[in-house]
CSV table of C-alpha atoms and ligand atoms in Angstrom, one decimal:
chain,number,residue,atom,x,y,z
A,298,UNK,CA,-22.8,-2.4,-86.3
A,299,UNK,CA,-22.8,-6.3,-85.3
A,300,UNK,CA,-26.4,-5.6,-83.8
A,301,UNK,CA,-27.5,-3.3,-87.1
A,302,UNK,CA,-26.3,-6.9,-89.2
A,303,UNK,CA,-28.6,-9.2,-86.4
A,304,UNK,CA,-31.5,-6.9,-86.6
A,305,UNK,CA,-31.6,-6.8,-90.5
A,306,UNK,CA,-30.8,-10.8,-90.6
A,307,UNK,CA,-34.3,-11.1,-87.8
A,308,UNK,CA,-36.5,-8.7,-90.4
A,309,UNK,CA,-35.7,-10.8,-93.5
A,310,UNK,CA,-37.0,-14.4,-91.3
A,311,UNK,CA,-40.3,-15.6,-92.2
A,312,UNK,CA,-42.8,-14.6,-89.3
A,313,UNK,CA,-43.5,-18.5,-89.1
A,314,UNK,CA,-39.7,-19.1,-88.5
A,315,UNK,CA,-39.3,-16.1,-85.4
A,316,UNK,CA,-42.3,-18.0,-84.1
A,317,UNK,CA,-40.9,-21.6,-84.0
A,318,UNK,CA,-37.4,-20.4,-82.7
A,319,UNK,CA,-39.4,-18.7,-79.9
A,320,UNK,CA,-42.2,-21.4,-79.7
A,321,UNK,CA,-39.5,-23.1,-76.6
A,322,UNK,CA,-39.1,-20.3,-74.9
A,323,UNK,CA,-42.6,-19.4,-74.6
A,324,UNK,CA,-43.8,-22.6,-73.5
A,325,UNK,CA,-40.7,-22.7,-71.3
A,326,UNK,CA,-41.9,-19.4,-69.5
A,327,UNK,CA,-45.5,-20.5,-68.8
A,328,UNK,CA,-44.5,-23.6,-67.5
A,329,UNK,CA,-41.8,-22.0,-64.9
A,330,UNK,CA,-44.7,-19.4,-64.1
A,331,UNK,CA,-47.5,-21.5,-63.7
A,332,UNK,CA,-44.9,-23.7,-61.6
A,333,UNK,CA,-46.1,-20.7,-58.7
A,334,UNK,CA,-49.2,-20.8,-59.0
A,335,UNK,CA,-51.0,-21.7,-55.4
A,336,UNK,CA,-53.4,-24.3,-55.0
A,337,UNK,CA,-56.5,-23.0,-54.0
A,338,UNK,CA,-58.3,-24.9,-50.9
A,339,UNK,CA,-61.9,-26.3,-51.4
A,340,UNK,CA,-62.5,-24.5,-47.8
A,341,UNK,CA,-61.3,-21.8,-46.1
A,342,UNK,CA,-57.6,-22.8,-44.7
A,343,UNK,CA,-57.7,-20.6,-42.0
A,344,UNK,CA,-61.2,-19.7,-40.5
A,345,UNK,CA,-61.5,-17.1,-37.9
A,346,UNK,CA,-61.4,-19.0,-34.0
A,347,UNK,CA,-65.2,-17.2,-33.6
A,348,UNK,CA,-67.0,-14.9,-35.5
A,349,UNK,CA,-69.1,-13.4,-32.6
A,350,UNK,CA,-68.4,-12.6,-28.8
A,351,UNK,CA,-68.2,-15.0,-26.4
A,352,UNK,CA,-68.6,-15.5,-22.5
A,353,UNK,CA,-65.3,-15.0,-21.4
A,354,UNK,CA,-64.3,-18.1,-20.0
A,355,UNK,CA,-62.1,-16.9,-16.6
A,356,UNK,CA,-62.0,-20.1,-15.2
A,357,UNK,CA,-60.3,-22.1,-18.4
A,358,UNK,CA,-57.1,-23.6,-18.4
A,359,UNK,CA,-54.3,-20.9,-19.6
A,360,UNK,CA,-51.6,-21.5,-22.1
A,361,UNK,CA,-48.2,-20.6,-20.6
A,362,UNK,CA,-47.8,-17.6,-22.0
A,363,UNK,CA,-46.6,-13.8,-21.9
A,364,UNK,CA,-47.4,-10.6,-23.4
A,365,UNK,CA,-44.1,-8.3,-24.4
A,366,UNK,CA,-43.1,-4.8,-24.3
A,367,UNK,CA,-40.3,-2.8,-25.4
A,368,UNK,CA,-40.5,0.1,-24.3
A,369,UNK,CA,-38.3,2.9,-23.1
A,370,UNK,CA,-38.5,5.2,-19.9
A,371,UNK,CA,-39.5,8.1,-22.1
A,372,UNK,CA,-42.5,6.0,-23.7
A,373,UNK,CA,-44.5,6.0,-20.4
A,374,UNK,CA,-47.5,7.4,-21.7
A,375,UNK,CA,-47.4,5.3,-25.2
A,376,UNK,CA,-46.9,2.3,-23.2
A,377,UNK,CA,-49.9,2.8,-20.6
A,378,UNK,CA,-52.4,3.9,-24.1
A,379,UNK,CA,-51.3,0.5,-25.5
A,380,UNK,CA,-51.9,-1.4,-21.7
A,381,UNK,CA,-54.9,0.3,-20.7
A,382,UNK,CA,-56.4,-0.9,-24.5
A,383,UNK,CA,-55.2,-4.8,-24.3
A,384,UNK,CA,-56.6,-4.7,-20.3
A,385,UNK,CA,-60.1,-3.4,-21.3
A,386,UNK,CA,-60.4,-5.4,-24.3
A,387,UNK,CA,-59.1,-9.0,-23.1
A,388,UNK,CA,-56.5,-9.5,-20.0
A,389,UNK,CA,-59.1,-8.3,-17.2
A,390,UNK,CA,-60.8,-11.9,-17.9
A,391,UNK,CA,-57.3,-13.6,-19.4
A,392,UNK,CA,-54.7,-11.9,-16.9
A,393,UNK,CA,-51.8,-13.1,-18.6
A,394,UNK,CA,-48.5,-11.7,-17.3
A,395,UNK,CA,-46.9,-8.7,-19.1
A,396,UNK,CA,-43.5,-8.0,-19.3
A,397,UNK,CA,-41.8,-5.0,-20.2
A,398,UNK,CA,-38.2,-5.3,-21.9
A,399,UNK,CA,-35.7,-2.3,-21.7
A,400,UNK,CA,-32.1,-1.8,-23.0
A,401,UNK,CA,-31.5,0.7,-20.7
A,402,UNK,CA,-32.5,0.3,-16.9
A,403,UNK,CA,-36.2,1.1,-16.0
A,404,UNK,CA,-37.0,4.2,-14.2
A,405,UNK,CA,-38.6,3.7,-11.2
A,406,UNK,CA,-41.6,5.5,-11.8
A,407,UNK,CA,-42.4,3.6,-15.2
A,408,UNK,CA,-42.8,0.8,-13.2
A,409,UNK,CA,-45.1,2.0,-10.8
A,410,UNK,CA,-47.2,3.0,-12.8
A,411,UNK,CA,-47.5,0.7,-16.1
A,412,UNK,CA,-47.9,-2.0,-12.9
A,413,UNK,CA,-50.4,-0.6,-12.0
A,414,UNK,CA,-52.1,0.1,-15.7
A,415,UNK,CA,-51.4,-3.7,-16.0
A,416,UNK,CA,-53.1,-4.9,-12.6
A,417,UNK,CA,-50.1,-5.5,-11.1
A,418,UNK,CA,-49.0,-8.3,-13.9
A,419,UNK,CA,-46.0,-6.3,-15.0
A,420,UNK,CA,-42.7,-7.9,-14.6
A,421,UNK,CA,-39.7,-5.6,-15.3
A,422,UNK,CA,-36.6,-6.8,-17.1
A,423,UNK,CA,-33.5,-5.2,-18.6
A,424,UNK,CA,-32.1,-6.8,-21.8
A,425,UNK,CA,-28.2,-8.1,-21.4
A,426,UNK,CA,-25.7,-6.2,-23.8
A,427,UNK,CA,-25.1,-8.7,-26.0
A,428,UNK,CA,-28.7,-9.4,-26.9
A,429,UNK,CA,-28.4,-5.9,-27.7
A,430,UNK,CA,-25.3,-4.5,-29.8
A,431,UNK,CA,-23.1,-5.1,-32.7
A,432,UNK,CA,-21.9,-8.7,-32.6
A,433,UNK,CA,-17.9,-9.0,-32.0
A,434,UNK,CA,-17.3,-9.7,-35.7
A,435,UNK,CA,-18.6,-6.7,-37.2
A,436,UNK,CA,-16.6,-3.8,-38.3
A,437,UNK,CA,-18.4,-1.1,-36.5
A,438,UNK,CA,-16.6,2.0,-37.5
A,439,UNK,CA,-18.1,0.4,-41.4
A,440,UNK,CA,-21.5,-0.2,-39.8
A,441,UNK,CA,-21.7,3.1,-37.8
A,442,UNK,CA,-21.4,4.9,-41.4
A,443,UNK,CA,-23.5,2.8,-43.2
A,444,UNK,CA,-26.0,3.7,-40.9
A,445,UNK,CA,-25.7,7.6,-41.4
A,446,UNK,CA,-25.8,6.8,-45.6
A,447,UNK,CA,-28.7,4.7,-44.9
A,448,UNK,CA,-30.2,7.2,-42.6
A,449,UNK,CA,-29.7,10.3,-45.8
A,450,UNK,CA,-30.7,7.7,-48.5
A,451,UNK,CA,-34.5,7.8,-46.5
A,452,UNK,CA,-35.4,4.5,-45.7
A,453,UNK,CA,-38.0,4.4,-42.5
A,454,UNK,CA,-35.8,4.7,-39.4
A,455,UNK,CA,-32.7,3.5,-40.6
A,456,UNK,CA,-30.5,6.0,-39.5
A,457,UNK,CA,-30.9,5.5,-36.0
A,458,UNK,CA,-28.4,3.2,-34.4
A,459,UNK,CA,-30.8,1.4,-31.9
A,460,UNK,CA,-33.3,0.7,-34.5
A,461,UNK,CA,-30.9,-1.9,-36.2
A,462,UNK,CA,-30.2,-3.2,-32.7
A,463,UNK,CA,-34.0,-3.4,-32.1
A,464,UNK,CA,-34.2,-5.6,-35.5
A,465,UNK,CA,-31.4,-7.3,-34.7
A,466,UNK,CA,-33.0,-8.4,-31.3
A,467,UNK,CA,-36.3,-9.4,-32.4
A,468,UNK,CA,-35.3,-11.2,-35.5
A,469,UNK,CA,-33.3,-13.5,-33.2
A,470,UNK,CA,-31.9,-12.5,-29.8
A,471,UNK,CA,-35.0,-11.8,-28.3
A,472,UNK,CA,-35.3,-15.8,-28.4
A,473,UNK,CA,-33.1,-16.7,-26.5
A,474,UNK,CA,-33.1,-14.3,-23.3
A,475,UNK,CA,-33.5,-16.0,-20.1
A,476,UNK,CA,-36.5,-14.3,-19.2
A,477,UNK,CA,-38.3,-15.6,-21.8
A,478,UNK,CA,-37.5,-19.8,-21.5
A,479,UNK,CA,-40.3,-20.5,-19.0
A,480,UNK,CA,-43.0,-19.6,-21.4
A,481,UNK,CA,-43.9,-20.8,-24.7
A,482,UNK,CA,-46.2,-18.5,-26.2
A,483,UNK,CA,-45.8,-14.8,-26.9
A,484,UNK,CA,-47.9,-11.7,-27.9
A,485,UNK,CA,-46.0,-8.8,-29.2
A,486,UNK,CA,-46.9,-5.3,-28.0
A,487,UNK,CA,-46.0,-1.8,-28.9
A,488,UNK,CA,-46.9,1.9,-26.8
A,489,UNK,CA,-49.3,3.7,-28.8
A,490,UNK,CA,-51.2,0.6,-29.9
A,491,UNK,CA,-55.0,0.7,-29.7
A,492,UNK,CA,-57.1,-3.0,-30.0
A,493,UNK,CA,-61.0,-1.9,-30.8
A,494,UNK,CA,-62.8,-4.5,-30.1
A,495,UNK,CA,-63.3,-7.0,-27.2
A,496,UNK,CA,-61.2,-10.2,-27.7
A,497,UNK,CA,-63.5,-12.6,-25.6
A,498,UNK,CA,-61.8,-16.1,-26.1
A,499,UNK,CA,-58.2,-17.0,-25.2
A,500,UNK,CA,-56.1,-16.5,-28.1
A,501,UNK,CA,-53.5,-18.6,-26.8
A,502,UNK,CA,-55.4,-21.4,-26.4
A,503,UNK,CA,-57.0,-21.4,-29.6
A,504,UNK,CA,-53.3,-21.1,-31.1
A,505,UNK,CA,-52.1,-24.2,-29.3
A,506,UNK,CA,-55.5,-26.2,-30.5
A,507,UNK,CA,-55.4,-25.2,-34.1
A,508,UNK,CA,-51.4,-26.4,-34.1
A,509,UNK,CA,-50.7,-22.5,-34.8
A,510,UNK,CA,-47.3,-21.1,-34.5
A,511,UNK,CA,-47.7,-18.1,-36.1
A,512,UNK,CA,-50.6,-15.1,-36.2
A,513,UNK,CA,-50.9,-11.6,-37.0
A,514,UNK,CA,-53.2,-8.7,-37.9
A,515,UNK,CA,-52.0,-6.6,-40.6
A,516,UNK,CA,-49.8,-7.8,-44.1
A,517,UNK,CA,-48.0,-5.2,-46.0
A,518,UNK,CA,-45.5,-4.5,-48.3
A,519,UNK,CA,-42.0,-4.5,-46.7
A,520,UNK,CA,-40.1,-0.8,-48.0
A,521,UNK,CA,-37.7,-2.4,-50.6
A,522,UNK,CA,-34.6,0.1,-50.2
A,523,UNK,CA,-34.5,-1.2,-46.5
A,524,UNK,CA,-33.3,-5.0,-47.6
A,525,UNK,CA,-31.8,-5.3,-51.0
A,526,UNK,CA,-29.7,-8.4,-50.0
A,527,UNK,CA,-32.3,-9.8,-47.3
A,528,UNK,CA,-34.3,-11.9,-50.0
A,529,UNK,CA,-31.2,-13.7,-51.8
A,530,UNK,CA,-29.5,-14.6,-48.7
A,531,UNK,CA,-32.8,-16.3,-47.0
A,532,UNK,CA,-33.0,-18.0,-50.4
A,533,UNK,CA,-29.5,-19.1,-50.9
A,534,UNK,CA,-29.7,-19.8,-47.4
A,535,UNK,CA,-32.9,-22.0,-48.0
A,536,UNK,CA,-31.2,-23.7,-51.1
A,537,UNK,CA,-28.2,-25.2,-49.1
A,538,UNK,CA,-30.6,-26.7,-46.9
A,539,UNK,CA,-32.6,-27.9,-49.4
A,540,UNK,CA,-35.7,-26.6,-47.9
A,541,UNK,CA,-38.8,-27.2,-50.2
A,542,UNK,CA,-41.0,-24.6,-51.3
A,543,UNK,CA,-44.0,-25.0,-49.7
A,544,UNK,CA,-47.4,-23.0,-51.0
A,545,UNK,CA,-46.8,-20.1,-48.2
A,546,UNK,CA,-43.6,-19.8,-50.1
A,547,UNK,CA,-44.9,-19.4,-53.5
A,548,UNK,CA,-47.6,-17.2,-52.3
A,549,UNK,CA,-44.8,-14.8,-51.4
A,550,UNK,CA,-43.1,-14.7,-54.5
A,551,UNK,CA,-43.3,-13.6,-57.9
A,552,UNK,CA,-42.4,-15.3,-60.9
A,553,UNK,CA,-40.3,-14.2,-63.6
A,554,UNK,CA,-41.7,-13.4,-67.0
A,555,UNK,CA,-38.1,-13.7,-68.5
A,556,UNK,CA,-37.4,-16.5,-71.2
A,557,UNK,CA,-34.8,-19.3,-69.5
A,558,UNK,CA,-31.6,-17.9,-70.5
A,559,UNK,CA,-31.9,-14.6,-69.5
A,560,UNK,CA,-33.9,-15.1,-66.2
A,561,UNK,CA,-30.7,-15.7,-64.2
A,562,UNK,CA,-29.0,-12.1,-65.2
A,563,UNK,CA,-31.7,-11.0,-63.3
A,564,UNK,CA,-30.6,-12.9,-60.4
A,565,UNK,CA,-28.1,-9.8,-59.8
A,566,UNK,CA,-31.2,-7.4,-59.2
A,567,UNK,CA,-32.8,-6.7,-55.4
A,568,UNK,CA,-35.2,-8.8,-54.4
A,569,UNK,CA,-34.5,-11.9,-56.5
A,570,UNK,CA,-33.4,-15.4,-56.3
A,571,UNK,CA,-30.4,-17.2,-58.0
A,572,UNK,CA,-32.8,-18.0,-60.8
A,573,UNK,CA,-34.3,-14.6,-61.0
A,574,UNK,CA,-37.4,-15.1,-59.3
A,575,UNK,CA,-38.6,-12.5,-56.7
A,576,UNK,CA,-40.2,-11.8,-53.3
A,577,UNK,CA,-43.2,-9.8,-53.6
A,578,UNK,CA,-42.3,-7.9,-50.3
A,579,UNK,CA,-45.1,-8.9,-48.6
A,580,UNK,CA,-44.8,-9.5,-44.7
A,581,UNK,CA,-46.4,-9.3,-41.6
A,582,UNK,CA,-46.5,-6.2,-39.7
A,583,UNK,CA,-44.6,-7.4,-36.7
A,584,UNK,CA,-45.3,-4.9,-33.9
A,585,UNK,CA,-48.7,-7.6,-33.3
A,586,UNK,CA,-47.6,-10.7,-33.0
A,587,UNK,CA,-48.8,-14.3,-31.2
A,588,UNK,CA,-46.3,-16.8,-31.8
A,589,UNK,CA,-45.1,-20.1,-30.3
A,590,UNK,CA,-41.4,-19.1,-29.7
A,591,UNK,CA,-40.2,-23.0,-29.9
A,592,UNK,CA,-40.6,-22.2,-33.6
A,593,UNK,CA,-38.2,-19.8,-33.7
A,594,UNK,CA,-35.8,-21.3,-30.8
A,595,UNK,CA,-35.5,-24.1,-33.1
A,596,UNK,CA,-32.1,-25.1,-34.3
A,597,UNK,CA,-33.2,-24.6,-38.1
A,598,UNK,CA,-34.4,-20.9,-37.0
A,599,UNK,CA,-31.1,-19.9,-35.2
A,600,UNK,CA,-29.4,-21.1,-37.7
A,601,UNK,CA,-31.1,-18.8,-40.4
A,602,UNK,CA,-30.7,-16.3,-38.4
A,603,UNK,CA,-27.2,-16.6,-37.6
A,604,UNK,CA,-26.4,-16.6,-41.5
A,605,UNK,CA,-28.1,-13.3,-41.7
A,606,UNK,CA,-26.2,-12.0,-39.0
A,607,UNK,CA,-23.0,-13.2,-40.2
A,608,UNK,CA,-24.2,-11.4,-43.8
A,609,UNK,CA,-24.0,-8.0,-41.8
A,610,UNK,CA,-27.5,-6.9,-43.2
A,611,UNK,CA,-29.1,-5.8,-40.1
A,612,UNK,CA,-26.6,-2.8,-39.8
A,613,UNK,CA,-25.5,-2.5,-43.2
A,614,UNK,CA,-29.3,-2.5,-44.2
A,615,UNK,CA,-31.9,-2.3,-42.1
A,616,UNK,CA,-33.4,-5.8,-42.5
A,617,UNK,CA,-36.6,-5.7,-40.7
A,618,UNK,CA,-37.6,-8.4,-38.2
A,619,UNK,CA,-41.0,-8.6,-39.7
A,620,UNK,CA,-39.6,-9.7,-43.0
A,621,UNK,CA,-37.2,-11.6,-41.3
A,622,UNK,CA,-40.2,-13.7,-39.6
A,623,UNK,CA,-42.1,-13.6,-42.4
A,624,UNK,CA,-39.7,-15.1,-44.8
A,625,UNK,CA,-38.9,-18.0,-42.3
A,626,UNK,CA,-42.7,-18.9,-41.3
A,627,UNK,CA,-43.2,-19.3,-45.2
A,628,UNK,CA,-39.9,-21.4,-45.2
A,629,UNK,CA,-40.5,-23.3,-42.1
A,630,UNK,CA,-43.7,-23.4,-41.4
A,631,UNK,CA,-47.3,-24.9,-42.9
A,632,UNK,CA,-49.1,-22.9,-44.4
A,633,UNK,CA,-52.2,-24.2,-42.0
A,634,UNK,CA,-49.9,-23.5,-39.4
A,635,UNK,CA,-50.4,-19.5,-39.7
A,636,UNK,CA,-53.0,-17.5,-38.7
A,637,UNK,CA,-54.8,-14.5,-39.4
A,638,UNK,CA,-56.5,-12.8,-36.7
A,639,UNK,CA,-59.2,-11.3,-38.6
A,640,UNK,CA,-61.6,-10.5,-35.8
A,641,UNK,CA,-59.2,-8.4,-34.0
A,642,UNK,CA,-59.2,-4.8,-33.9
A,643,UNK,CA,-55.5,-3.3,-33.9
A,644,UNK,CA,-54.3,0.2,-35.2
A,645,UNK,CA,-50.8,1.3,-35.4
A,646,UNK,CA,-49.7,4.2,-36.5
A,647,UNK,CA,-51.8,4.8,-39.6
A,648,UNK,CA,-52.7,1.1,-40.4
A,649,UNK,CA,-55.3,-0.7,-38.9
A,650,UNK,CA,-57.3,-3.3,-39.2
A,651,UNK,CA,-60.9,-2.8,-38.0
A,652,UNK,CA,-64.0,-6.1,-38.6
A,653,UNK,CA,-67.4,-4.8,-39.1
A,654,UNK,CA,-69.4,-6.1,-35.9
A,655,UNK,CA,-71.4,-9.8,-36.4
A,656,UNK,CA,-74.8,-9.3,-36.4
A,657,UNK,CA,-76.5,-11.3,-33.8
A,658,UNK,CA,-73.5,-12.2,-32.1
A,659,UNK,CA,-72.8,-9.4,-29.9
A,660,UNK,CA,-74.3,-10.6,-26.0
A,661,UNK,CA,-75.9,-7.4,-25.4
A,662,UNK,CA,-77.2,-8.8,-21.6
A,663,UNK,CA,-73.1,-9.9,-20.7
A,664,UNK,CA,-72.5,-8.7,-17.4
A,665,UNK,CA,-68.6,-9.3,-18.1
A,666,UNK,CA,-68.8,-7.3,-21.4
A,667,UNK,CA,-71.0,-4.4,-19.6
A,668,UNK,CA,-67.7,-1.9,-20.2
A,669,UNK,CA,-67.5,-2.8,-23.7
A,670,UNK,CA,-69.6,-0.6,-25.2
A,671,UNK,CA,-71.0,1.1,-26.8
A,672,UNK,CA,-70.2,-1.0,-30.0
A,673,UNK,CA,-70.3,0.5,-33.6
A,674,UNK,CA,-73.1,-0.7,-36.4
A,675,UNK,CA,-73.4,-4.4,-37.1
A,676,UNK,CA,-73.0,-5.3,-40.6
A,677,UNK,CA,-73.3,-8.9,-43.1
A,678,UNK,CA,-70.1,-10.6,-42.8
A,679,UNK,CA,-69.1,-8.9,-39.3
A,680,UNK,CA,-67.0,-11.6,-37.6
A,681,UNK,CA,-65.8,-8.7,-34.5
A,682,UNK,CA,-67.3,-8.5,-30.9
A,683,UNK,CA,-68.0,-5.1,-30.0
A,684,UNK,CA,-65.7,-3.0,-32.3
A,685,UNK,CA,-65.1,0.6,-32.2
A,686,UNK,CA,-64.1,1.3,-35.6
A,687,UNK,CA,-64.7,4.9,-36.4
A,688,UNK,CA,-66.5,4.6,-39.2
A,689,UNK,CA,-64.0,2.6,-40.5
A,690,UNK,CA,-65.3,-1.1,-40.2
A,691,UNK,CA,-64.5,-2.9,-43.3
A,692,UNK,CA,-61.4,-1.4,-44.1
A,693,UNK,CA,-59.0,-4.9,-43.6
A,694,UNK,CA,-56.0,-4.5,-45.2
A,695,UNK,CA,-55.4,-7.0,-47.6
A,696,UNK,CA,-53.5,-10.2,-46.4
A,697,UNK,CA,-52.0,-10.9,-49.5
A,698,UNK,CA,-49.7,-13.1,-49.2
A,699,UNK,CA,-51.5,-16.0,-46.8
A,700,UNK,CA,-54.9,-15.2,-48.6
A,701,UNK,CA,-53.7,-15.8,-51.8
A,702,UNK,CA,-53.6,-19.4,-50.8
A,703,UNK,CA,-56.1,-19.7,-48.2
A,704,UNK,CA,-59.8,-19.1,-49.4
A,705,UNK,CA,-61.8,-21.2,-51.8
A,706,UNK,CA,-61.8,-18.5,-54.9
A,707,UNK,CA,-62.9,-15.4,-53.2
A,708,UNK,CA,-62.2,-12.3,-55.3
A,709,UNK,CA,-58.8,-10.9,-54.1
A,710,UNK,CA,-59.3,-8.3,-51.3
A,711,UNK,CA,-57.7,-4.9,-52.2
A,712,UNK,CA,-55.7,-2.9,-49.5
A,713,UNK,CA,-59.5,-1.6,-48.4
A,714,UNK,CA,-62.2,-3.5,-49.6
B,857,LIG,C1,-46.8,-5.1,-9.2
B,857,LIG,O1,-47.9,-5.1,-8.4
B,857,LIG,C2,-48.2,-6.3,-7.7
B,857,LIG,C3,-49.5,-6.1,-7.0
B,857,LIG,O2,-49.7,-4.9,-6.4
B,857,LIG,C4,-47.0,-6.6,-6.8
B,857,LIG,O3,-47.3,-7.8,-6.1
B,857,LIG,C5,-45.8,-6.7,-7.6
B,857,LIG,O4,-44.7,-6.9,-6.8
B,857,LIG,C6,-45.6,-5.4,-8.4
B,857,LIG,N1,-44.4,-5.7,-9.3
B,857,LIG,C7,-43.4,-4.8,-9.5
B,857,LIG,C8,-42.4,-5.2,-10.4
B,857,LIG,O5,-43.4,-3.7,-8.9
């Protein structure tokens, strides 16, 4: 009735009238939009490290740094594919240590033998219980059947119990084992990985002299239903400590197109900020990582981490500890500071990434490369050394949210373009 009256009152304004009563709003909304937009750089804000093979340089200085694996005892032959792939392509020149994390303890016959796969680099080590369970506080007999709902309602993997310990872990625990404080740098791997191209320069290295803390392969969008509250407690959690937004931040989200009073109702749906605004769900995949794990020892790290815990979302969701990482290196860290490895061939599961081959640039008399081949077409652009791509060079996923903000006005690259 009272909205029949207000809709009849709107008709008989003048046109001119709705317009100036809206004029505020409109200009309100473009401003609070345009408020995201990301600077675009003049150069490229993240170039590749090389853009053609090099001589891999054995006898250079090493960062001090480890590759990781969970894995468990049943995984043996996932976990060889993915060690037999990173040896061939780079740690037969690099021979950085590789070390294999378990919850449970290692068979005996694992060890052998992915010791062996890794040229005797493999170091062995079991993760404590309480790096690796439901923290004291938490109602479990709650969490244990949010887990079975979570598990019926379909989200990827969520209704297996040690998944949402394995999150748990790597968003923060996995920081602060013992194992781990000697060395500074880490490079994530998973069994079943495959890297198809040689990586002929220390990535490590190049991290530490670009004052990188963060790189990765692959960006995607994160599966919503996994983390409804994940996104408004890293940004209430961001807003107590006044955090600034930096242009990696911006880059991730997306602004709302509702007028100013309305915006913050909307504040109440998934994915959105106290003022409304949401996360795009972009992330980076985290199964490939190489990261400087002071970042995420720091104080300002555990303690965004210890709020999520404390939230309860890694059981009763299944926050992800790629969006968890994600979220925080676009809180935390420069934009400059992150980087993306574009020249490096990785495939898990169904996603890959996969550089054409640079023309020119592929040492074809190397004696070190000589089991590197044979190498797929070269093609314009190629920035990869010696890629086996299958016919499917090219075919990057799109970075979205780092590129957005990192080339000089290059046409936004699709999921494959
Ligand atoms: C792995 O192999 C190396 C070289 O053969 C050996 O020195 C080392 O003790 C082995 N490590 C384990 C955990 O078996």
């Amino acid at each position: 009735m009272l909205l029949r009256r207000l809709n009849r009152a709107v008709r008989r304004l003048p046109f001119s009238l709705l317009l100036l009563i809206a004029a505020p709003f409109i200009v309100e909304v473009l401003i609070h939009v345009w408020q995201y937009q990301v600077p675009r750089p003049t150069t490229d804000l993240d170039a590749p490290f090389f853009t053609s093979c090099q001589e891999p340089d054995v006898g250079a200085e090493r960062e001090n740094a480890v590759f990781v694996m969970l894995a468990r005892n049943k995984e043996l032959h996932k976990a060889k594919k993915t060690i037999r792939s990173i040896e061939a392509q780079f740690n037969k020149w690099f021979n950085y240590p590789i070390m294999f994390l378990n919850d449970e303890p290692w068979d005996p016959n694992f060890v052998t033998e992915l010791n062996e796969t890794a040229g005797g680099k493999g170091i062995f080590e079991v993760i404590p219980k309480e790096q690796w369970s439901y923290p004291d506080w938490l109602d479990q007999e709650s969490a244990k059947e949010s887990i079975q709902q979570q598990g019926k309602a379909g989200a990827p993997h969520a209704g297996l119990e040690g998944y949402h310990h394995m999150c748990r872990f790597y968003s923060g625990k996995f920081y602060q084992l013992d194992v781990l404080k000697k060395y500074k740098w880490y490079w994530r791997l998973e069994p079943s990985v495959d890297f198809t191209c040689a990586i002929t320069y220390d990535p490590f290295v190049q991290m530490a002299k670009h004052k990188k803390v963060y790189g990765y392969t692959i960006a995607l969008w994160e599966v919503g239903k996994s983390c409804p509250g994940l996104f408004r407690a890293t940004a209430d959690w961001k807003q107590s400590k006044r955090v600034p937004s930096s242009s990696l931040w911006n880059a991730m989200m997306e602004a709302s197109w509702m007028p100013f009073p309305f915006r913050r109702l909307l504040s109440w749906v998934p994915h959105r900020d106290t003022y409304g605004d949401a996360w795009s769900l972009c992330h980076y995949w985290s199964n490939f990582e190489i990261a400087d794990m002071d970042f995420f020892r720091s104080k300002t790290y555990q303690d965004y981490f210890d709020y999520l815990d404390r939230k309860g979302g890694f059981y009763n969701e299944r926050w992800g500890d790629a969006a968890v990482h994600s979220l925080a290196v676009a809180m935390l860290a420069d934009p400059q500071q992150v980087h993306h490895f574009e020249d490096i061939g990785y495939r898990h599961d169904t996603f890959y990434q996969c550089p054409a081959n640079a023309p020119g640039g592929q040492l074809p008399g190397s004696l070190s490369l000589v089991k590197n081949e044979p190498w797929t077409t070269e093609a314009a652009g190629g920035i990869g050394c010696r890629c086996q791509c299958d016919g499917k060079e090219l075919r990057n996923f799109g970075t979205y949210c780092l590129d957005k903000l990192k080339q000089p006005n290059t046409p936004k690259r699709g999921w494959f373009s």
